[in-house]
XYZ file of C-alpha atoms in Angstrom:
484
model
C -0.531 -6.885 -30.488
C -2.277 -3.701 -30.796
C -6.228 -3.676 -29.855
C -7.938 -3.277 -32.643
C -6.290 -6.893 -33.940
C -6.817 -8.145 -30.454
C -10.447 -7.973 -30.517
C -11.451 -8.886 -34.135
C -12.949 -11.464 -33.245
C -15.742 -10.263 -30.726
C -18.512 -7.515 -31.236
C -18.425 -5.164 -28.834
C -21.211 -3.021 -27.852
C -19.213 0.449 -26.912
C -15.603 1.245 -27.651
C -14.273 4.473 -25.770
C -10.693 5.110 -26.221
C -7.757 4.447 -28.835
C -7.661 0.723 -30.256
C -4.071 1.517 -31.933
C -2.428 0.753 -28.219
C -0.027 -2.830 -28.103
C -0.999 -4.745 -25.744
C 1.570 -7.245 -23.895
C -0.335 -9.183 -21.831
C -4.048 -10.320 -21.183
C -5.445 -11.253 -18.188
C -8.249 -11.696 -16.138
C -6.599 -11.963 -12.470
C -6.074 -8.103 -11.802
C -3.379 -9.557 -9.286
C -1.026 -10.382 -12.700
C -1.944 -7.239 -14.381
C 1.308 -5.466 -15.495
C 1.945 -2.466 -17.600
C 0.581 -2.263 -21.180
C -1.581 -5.424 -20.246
C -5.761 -5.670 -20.962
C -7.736 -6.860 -18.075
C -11.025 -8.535 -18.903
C -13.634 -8.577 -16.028
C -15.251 -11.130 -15.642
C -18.194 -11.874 -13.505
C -17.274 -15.403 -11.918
C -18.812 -17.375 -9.435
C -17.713 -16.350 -6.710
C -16.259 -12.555 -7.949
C -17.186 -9.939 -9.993
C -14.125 -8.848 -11.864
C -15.402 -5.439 -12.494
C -14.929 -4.855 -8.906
C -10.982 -4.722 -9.525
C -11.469 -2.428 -12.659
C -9.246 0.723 -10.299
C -6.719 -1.750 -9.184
C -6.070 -3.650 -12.354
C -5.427 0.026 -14.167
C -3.550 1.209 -10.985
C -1.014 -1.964 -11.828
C -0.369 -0.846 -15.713
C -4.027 -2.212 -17.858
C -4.290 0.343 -20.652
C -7.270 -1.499 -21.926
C -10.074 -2.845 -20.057
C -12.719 -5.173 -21.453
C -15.674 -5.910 -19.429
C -19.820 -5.905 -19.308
C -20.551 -2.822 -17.583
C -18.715 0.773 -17.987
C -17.514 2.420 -14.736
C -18.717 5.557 -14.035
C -15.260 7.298 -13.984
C -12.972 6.559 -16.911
C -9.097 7.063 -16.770
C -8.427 8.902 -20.010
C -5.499 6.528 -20.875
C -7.724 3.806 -20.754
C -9.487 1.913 -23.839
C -12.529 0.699 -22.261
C -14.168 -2.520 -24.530
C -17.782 -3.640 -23.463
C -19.747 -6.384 -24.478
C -22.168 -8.187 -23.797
C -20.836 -11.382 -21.977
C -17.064 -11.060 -21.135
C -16.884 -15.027 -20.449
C -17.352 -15.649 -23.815
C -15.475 -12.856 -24.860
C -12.328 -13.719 -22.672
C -11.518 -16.793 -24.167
C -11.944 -15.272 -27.620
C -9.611 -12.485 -26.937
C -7.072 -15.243 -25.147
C -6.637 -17.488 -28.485
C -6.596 -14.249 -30.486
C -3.428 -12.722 -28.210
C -1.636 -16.206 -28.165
C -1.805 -16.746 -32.284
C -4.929 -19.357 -32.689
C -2.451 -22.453 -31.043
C -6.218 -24.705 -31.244
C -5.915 -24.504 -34.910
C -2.559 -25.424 -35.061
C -2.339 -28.802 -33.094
C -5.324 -31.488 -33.392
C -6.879 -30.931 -30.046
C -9.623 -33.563 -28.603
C -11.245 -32.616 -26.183
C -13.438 -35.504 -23.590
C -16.341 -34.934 -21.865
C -18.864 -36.722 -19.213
C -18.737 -37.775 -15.466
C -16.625 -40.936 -15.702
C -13.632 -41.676 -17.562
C -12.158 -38.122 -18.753
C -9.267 -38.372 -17.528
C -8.852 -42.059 -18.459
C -9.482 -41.398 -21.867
C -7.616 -38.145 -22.266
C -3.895 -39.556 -20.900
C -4.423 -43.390 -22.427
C -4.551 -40.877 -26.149
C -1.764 -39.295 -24.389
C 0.337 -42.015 -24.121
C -0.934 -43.638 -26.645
C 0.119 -41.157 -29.929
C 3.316 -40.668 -27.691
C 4.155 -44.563 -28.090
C 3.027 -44.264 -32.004
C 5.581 -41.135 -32.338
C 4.548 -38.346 -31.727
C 4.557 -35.110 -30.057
C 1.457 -34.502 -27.723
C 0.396 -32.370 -25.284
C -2.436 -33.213 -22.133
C -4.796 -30.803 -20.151
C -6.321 -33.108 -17.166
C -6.892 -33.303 -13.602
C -4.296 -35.202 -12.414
C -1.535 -32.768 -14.049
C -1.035 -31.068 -17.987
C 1.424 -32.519 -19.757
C 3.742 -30.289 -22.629
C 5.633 -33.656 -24.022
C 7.711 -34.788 -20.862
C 7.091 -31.536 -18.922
C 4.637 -31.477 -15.989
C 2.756 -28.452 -15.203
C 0.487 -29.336 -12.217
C -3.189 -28.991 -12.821
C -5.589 -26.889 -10.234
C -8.481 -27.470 -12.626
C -10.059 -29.982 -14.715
C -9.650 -27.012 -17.444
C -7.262 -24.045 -16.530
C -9.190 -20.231 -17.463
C -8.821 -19.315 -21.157
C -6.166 -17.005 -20.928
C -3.917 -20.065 -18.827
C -5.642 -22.248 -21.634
C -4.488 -20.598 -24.366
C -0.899 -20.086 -23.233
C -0.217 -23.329 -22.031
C -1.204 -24.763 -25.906
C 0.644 -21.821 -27.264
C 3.816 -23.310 -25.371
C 2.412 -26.620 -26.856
C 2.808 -25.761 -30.574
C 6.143 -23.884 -29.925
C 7.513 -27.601 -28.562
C 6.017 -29.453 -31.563
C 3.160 -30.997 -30.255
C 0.597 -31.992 -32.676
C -1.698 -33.551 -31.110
C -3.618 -32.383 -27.588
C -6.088 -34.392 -25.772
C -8.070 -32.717 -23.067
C -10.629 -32.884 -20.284
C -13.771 -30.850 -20.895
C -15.726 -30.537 -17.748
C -18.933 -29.644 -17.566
C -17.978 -26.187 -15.442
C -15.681 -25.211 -18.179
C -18.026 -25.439 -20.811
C -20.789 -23.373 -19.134
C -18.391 -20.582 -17.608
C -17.011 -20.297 -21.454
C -13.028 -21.490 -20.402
C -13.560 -23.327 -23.961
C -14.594 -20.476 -26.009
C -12.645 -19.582 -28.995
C -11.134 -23.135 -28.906
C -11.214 -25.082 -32.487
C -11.634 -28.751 -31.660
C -10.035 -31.568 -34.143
C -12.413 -33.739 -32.071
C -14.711 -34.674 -29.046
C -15.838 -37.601 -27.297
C -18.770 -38.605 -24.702
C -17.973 -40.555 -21.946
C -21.078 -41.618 -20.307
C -23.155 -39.161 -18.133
C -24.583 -39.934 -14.270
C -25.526 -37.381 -11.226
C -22.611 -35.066 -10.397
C -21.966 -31.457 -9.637
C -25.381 -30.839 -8.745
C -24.652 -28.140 -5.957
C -23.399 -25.985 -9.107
C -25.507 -27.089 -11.988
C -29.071 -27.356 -9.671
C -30.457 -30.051 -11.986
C -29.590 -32.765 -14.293
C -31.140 -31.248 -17.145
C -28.738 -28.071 -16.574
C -25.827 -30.598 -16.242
C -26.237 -32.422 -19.063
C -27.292 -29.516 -21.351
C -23.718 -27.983 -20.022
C -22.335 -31.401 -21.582
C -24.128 -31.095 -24.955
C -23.314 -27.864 -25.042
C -19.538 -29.036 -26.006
C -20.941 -30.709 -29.130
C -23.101 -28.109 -30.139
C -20.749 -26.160 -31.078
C -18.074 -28.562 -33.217
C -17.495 -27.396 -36.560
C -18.086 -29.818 -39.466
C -14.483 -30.511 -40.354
C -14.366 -32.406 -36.823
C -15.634 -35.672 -35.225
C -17.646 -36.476 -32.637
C -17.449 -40.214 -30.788
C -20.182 -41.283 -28.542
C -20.971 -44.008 -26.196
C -23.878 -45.361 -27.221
C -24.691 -47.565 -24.335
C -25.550 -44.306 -22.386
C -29.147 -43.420 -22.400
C -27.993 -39.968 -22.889
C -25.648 -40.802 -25.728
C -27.366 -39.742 -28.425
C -28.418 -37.106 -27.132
C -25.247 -35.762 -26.912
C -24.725 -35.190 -30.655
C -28.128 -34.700 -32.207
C -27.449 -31.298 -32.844
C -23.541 -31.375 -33.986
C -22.521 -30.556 -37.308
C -19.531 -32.921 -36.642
C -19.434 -36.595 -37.825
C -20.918 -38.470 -35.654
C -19.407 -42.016 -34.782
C -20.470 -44.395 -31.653
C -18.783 -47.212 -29.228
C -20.112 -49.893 -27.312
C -20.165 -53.067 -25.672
C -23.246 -54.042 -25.813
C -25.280 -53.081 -29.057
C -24.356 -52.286 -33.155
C -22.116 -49.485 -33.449
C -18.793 -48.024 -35.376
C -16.433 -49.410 -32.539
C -17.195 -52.464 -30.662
C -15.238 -54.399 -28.169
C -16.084 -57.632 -25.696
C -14.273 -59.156 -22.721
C -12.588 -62.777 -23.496
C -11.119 -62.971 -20.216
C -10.662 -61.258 -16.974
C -7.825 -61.077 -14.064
C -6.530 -58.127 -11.440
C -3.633 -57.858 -13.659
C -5.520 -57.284 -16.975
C -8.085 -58.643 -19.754
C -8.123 -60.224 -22.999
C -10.298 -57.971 -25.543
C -11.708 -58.559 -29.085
C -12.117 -54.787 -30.099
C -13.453 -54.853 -34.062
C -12.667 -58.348 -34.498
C -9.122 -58.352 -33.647
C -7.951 -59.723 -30.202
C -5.609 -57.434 -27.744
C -4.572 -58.038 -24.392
C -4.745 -55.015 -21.878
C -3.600 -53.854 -18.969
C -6.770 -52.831 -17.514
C -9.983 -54.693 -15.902
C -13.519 -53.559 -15.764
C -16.508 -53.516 -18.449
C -16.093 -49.628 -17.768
C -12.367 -49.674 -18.743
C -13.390 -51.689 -22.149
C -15.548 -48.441 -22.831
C -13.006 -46.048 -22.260
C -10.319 -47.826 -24.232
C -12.992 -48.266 -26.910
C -13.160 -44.463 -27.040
C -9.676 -44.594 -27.187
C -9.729 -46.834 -30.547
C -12.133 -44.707 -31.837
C -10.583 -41.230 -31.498
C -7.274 -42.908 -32.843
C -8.977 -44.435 -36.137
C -10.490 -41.152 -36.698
C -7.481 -39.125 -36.394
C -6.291 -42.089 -39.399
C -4.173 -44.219 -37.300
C -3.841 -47.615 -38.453
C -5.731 -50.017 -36.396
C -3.160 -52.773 -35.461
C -0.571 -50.345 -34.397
C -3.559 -48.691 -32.292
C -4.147 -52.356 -30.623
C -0.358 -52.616 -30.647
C 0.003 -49.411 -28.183
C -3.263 -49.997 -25.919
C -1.309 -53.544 -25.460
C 1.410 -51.835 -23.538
C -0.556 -48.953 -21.805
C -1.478 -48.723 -17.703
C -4.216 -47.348 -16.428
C -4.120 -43.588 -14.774
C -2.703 -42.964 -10.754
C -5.375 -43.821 -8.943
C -7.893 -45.083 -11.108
C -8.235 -49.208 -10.338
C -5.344 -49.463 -9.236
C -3.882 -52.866 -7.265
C -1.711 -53.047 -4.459
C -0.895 -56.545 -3.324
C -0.622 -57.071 0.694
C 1.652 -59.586 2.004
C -1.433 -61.204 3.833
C -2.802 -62.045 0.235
C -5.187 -59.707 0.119
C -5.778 -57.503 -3.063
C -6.599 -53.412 -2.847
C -7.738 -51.582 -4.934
C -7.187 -47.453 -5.027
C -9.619 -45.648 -7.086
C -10.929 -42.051 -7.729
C -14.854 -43.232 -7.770
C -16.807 -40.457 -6.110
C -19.583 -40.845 -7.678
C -22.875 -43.429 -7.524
C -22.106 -44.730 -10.958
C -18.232 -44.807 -10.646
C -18.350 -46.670 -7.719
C -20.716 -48.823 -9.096
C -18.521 -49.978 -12.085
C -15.602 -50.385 -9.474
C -17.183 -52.716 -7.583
C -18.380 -54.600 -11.179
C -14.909 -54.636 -11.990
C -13.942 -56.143 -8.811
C -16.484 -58.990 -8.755
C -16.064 -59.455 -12.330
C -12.482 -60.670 -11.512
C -13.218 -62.432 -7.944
C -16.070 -64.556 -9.506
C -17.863 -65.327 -6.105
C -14.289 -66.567 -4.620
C -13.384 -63.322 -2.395
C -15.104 -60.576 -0.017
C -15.011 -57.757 -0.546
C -14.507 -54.703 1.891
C -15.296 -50.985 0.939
C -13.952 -48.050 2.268
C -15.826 -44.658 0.848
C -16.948 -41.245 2.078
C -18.107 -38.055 0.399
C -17.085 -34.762 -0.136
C -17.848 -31.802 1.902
C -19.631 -28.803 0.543
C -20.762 -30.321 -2.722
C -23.814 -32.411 -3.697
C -25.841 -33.526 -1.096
C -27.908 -35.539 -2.715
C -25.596 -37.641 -3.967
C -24.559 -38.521 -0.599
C -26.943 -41.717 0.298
C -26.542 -42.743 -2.821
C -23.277 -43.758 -2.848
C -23.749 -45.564 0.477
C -26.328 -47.189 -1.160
C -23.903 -48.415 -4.213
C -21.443 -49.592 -1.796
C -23.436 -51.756 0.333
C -25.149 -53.370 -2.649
C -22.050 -55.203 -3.567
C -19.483 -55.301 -0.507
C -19.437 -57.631 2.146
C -18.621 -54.993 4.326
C -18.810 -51.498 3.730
C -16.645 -48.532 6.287
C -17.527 -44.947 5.522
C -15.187 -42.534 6.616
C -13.985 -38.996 5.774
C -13.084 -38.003 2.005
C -12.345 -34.359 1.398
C -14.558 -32.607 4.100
C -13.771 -29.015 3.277
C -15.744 -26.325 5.061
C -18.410 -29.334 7.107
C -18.317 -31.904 10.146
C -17.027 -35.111 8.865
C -19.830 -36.729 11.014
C -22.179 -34.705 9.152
C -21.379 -36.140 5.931
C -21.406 -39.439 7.286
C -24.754 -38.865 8.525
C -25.892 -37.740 5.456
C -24.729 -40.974 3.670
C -26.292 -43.397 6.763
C -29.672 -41.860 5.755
C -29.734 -44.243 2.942
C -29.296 -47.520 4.183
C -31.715 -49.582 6.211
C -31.346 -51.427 9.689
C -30.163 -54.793 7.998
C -27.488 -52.580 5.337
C -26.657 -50.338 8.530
C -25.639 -53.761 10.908
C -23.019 -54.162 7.592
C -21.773 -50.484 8.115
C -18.935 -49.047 10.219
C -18.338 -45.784 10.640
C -14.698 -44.053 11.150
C -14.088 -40.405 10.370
C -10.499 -40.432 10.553
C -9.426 -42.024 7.265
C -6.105 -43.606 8.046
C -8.072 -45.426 10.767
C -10.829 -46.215 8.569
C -8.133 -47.859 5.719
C -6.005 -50.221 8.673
C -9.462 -51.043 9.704
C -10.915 -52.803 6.672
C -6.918 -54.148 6.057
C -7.621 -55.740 10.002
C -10.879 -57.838 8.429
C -9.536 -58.964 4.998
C -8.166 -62.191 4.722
C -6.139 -63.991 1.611
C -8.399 -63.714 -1.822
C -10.364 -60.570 -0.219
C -10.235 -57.218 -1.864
C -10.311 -53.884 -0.032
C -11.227 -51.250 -2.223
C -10.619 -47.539 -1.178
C -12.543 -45.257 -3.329
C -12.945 -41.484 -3.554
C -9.651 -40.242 -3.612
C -7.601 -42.208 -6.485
C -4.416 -40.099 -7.792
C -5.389 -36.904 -4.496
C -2.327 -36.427 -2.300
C -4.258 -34.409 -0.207
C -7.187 -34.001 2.128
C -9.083 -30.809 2.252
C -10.185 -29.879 5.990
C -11.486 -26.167 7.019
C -9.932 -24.671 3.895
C -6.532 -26.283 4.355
C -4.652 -29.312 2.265
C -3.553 -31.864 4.928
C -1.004 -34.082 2.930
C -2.915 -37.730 2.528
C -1.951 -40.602 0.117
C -4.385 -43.467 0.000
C -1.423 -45.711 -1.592
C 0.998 -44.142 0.560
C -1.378 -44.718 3.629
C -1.605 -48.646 2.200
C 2.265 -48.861 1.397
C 2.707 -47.996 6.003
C 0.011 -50.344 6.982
C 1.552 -53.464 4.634
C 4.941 -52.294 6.241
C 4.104 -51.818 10.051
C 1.805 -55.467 10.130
């Protein structure tokens, strides 16, 4: 694709060089740079990509676009600058890979809780009604049956853009994907035309990037902002911050909720480990999952399905034979009679609902036993906090070491002491090493308990001084139940 076509879609500031050139490949890693390719620098995080201008041109870029000109120019360069090559990038990416947003009907989810819930159960879902679909998540991205494993919630535009590129040229037609709320403010979205978008709910997270909540949930609204009016947008309106959301959207605006009159509404009939009975718009379905939380999520599920003009009973029809995601609420039964339950809450409010869930089902009849931590090099903040949720509703609560990263697990467990009091404290063990911290709370449960293990869900890993350390939480459970 020569240049000139390649950037149609931006305004740059300064052109210096021929735009007639084809280009082959775009890229913003100078590391996969090859010849006849454009680099984009881009000033991330953690690097500035115009520091690998020299290099990326040294490994074959014959056109660079970035913010700020170098002060030498290889004359067989194009050089491209604008103002803000973040936004630009992803522009340029869907451009180079032939628009493949506009030619699939791509949702996209976002909030703290439930994205990835939401995003596979549509998945599955429009897979079990027929179709061909593709999924961008955390746990991994899905082309149909192909895996390609996941490193971020959303990959950079240029990974974006090819893998839904490969998704049109296998059929898909519909995407679902998980819009987090660092994507959206480093651009990785830009350029993107969205069928769709939904709001999840919205709680304290990622505050060692975002500084403030405000900043975090702008990031969020953000995503809606920018909808065009030929999509929809499907919020939970028992969030305070639901409305909020899509006050400013030129999309149509639909809500969900449990609680209060909206376009989609669902309430529990019945509740066990191994599922609930639902009335969802009048019409009963049983599901595979438990929790208020869950009846949210699959209500956002409904929702997104009825407005991309599925019929409603075969919608109820698929949900009927759906699981929920690796990791999230999951049971594994002990041979003691014991339940546990393996889930990805790492967060205040997602550890909150867990533990709903949980005594939603035991009724008063069962203990139950928590085993939490928090990660290292992130939020502090949020640390006491979610000592605080666990306490509040476990019998027993055992903090131990999550994903510690680049800090002293004793640190972090520190940290999360600070909020509890004497009385919450004489309820409170403390083991860093995780394994031990699991056999332990397995060693006080007895028959009708429940051990919930929270903060890792679907990981198979634990981050320690900048390595992955293999670590299964179910696989961990699996040798205990074995060995006893």
């Amino acid at each position: 694709m020569i240049i000139s076509k390649l950037i149609s879609g931006i305004k740059p500031i300064n052109i210096i060089g021929d735009v007639n050139k084809e280009i082959v490949g775009v890229n913003i890693d100078s590391r996969k740079i090859e010849a006849n390719h454009l680099f984009i620098a881009v000033k991330g995080t953690q690097v500035d990509g115009h520091r690998y201008i020299e290099t990326a041109i040294e490994k074959g870029a014959v056109a660079v676009l970035c913010e700020d000109l170098p002060e030498e120019k290889a004359a067989h360069v194009t050089y491209i600058q604008v103002q803000d090559t973040t936004q630009a990038a992803g522009v340029v990416a869907t451009v180079f890979y032939g628009e493949p947003s506009k030619k699939v009907q791509l949702v996209g989810v976002t909030g703290t809780n439930g994205k990835t819930t939401i995003a596979t159960l549509l998945y599955n879902l429009f897979r079990k009604l027929g179709y061909k679909c593709g999924l961008l998540s955390t746990v991994c991205n899905y082309i149909e049956d192909e895996a390609v494993p996941a490193d971020h919630t959303t990959p950079d535009p240029i990974e974006l853009n090819y893998l839904l590129s490969r998704m049109v040229e296998a059929g898909c037609e519909y995407v679902f994907m998980e819009c987090s709320s660092h994507a959206i403010a480093q651009k990785r979205i830009a350029g993107l035309h969205f069928a769709g978008g939904i709001f999840t709910n919205l709680t304290r997270d990622h505050l060692d990037y975002h500084k403030t909540f405000e900043n975090y949930r702008d990031a969020k609204k953000a995503f809606f902002d920018s909808l065009p009016k030929t999509s929809f947008a499907i919020t939970n309106a028992d969030d305070k911050n639901g409305m909020y959301m899509v006050q400013n959207t030129k999309a149509t605006v639909k809500t969900y909720s449990t609680r209060s009159l909206a376009d989609f509404k669902a309430r529990i009939i019945e509740c066990h480990f191994e599922g609930m009975y639902l009335e969802i718009d009048g019409r009963e379905v049983g599901v595979r999952f438990i929790g208020k939380f869950n009846v949210s999520n699959l209500l956002a599920v409904y929702g997104a399905s009825v407005m991309l003009k599925q019929q409603p009973e075969d919608i109820l029809l698929a949900l009927s034979t759906l699981h929920s995601v690796s990791g999230r609420l999951e049971p594994i039964y002990s041979p003691e009679g014991f339940t546990c339950i393996v889930d990805y809450a790492h967060t205040p409010d997602a550890l909150e609902n867990v533990l709903l869930a949980i005594h939603d089902v035991l009724n008063g009849k069962g203990k139950v036993i928590t085993v939490c931590g928090a990660g290292g090099n992130r939020d502090k903040g949020k640390r006491p906090l979610m000592a605080q949720e666990a306490i509040k509703q476990s019998d027993k609560v055992i903090l131990t070491s999550d994903n510690p990263r680049f800090e002293d697990p004793q640190d972090i467990l520190n940290d999360m002491k600070e909020g509890l009091n004497n009385a919450q404290l004489k309820k409170t063990l403390t083991i860093v090493d995780r394994k031990e911290a699991i056999r332990t709370a397995c060693s006080l449960a007895q028959k009708g308990d429940v051990v919930l293990v929270a903060g890792k869900g679907h990981e198979d890993y634990q981050e320690i001084n900048g390595v992955k350390h293999h670590f299964n939480d179910k696989e961990v459970l699996y040798e205990i139940f074995q060995n006893d």
